[in-house]
mmCIF file of C-alpha atoms in Angstrom:
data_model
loop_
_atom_site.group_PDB
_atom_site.id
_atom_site.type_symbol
_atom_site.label_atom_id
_atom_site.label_comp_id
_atom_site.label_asym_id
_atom_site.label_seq_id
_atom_site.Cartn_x
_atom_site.Cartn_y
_atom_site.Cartn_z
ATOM 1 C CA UNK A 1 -12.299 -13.717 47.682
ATOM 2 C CA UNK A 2 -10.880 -16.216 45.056
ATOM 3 C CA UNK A 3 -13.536 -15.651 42.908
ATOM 4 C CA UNK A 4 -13.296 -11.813 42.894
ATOM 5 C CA UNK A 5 -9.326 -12.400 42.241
ATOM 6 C CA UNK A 6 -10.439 -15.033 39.055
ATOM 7 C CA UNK A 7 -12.384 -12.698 37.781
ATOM 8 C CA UNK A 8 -9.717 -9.632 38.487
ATOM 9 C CA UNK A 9 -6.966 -11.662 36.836
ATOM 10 C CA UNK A 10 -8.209 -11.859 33.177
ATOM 11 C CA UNK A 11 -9.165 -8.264 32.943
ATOM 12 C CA UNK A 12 -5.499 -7.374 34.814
ATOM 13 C CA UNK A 13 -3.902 -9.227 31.598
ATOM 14 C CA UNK A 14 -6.189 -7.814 28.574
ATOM 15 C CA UNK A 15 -5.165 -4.152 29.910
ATOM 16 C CA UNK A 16 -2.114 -5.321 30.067
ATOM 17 C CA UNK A 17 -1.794 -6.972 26.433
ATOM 18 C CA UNK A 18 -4.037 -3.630 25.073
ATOM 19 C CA UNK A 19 -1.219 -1.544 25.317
ATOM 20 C CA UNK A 20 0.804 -3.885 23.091
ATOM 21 C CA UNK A 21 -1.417 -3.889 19.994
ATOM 22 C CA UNK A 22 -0.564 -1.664 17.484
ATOM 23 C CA UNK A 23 -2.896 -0.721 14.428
ATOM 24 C CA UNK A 24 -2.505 -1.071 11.014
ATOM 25 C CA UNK A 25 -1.271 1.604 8.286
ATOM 26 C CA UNK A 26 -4.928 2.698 6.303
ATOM 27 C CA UNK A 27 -4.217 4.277 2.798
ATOM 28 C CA UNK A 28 -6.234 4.338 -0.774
ATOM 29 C CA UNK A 29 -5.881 2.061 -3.433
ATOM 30 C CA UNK A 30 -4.915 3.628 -6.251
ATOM 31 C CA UNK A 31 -6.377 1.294 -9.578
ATOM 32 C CA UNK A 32 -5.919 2.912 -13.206
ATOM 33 C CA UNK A 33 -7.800 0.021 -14.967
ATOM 34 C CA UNK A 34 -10.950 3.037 -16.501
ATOM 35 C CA UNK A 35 -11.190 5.671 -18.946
ATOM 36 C CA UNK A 36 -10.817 9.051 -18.460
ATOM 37 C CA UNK A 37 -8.425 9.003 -15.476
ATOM 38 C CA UNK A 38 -7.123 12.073 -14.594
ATOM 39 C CA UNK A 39 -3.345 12.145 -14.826
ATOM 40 C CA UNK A 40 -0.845 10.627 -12.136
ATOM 41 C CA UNK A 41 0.697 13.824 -11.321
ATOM 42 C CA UNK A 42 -2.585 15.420 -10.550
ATOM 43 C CA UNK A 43 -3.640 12.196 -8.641
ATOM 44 C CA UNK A 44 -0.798 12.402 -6.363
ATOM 45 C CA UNK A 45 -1.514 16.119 -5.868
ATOM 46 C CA UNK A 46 -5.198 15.259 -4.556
ATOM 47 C CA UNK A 47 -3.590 12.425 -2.240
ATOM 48 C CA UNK A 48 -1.674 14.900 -0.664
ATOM 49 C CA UNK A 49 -4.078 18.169 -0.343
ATOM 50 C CA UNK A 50 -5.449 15.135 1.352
ATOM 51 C CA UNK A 51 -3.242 14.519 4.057
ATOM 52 C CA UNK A 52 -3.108 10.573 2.969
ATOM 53 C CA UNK A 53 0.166 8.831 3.554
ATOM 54 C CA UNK A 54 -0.410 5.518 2.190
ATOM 55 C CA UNK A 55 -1.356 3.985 -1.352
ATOM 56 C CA UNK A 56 -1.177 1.042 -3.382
ATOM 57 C CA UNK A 57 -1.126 1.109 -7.084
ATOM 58 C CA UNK A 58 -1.287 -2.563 -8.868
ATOM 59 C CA UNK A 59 1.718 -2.073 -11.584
ATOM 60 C CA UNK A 60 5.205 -0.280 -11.473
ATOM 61 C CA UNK A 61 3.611 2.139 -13.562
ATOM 62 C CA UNK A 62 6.803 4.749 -14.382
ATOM 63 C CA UNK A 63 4.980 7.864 -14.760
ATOM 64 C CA UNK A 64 2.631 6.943 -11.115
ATOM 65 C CA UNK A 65 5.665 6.267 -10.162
ATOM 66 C CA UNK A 66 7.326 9.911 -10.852
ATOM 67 C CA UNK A 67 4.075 11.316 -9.899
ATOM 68 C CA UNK A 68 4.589 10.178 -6.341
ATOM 69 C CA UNK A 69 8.048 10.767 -5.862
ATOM 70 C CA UNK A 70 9.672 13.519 -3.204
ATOM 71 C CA UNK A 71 5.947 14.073 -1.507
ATOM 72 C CA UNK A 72 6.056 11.990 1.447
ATOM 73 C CA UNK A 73 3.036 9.468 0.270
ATOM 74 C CA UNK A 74 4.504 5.738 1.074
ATOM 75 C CA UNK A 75 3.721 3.737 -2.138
ATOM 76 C CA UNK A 76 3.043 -0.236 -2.389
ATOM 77 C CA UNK A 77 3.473 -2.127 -5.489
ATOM 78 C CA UNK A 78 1.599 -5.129 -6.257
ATOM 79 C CA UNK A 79 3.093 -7.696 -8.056
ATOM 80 C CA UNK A 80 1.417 -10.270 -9.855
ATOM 81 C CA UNK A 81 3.863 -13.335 -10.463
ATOM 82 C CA UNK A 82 7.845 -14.432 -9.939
ATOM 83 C CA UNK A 83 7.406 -13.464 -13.662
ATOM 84 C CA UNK A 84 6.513 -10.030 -12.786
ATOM 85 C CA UNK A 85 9.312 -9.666 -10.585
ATOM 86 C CA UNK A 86 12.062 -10.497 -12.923
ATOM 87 C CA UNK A 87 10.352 -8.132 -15.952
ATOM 88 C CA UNK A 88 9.835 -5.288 -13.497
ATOM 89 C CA UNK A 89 13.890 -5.843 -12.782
ATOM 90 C CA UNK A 90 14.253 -6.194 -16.137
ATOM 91 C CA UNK A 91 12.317 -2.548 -16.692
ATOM 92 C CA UNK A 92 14.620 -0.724 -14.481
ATOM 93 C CA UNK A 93 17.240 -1.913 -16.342
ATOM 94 C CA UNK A 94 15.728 -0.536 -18.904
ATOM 95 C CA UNK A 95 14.719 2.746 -17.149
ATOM 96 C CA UNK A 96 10.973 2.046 -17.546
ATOM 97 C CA UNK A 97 11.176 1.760 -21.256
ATOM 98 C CA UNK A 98 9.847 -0.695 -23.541
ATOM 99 C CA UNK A 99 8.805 -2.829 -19.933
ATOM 100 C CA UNK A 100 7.402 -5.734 -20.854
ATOM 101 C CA UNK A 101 3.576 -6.226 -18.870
ATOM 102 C CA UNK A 102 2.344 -9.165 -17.839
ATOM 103 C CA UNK A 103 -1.129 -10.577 -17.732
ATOM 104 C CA UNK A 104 -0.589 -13.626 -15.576
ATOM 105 C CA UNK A 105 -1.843 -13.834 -12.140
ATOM 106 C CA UNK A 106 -1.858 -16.184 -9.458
#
């Protein structure tokens, strides 16, 4: 009898914790480093036809930026450095224009 209830007791608790976990968000990575990339706003319209709600792009890119605004698609910046960080604050400042990039990396 104790045995069966040693052996009941650790499967009782991982169905318990399994309703806990949650999963994570999947998405595309969006890179732009190539030639003959199609352009951001007709990227953004091939995320959505589809049905992806997640992407990363590795700059503040302006015009991805635009591209991706008012469709629902969640977007996450990379940033490379602290540096980055106060130039990309710097380029909104700025509006996007004349942003200084960056080439360090961590």
């Amino acid at each position: 009898m104790a045995g069966r209830l040693m052996l009941a007791l650790p499967i009782l608790l991982f169905l318990l914790l399994v309703g806990q976990c949650h999963g994570g968000k999947i998405g595309v990575c969006y890179g732009r480093n190539a030639d003959d990339l199609p352009a951001p706003d007709k990227v953004a319209q091939l995320i959505q036809q589809q049905s992806i709600k997640y992407v990363r792009i590795y700059d503040s890119n302006i015009d991805v930026i635009k591209a991706f605004a008012n469709t629902g698609v969640e977007l996450m910046v990379g940033v490379l450095s602290r540096t980055a960080i106060a130039k990309t604050a710097y380029a909104a400042d700025l509006g996007g224009v004349g942003a200084p990039r960056t080439t360090e990396r961590r």
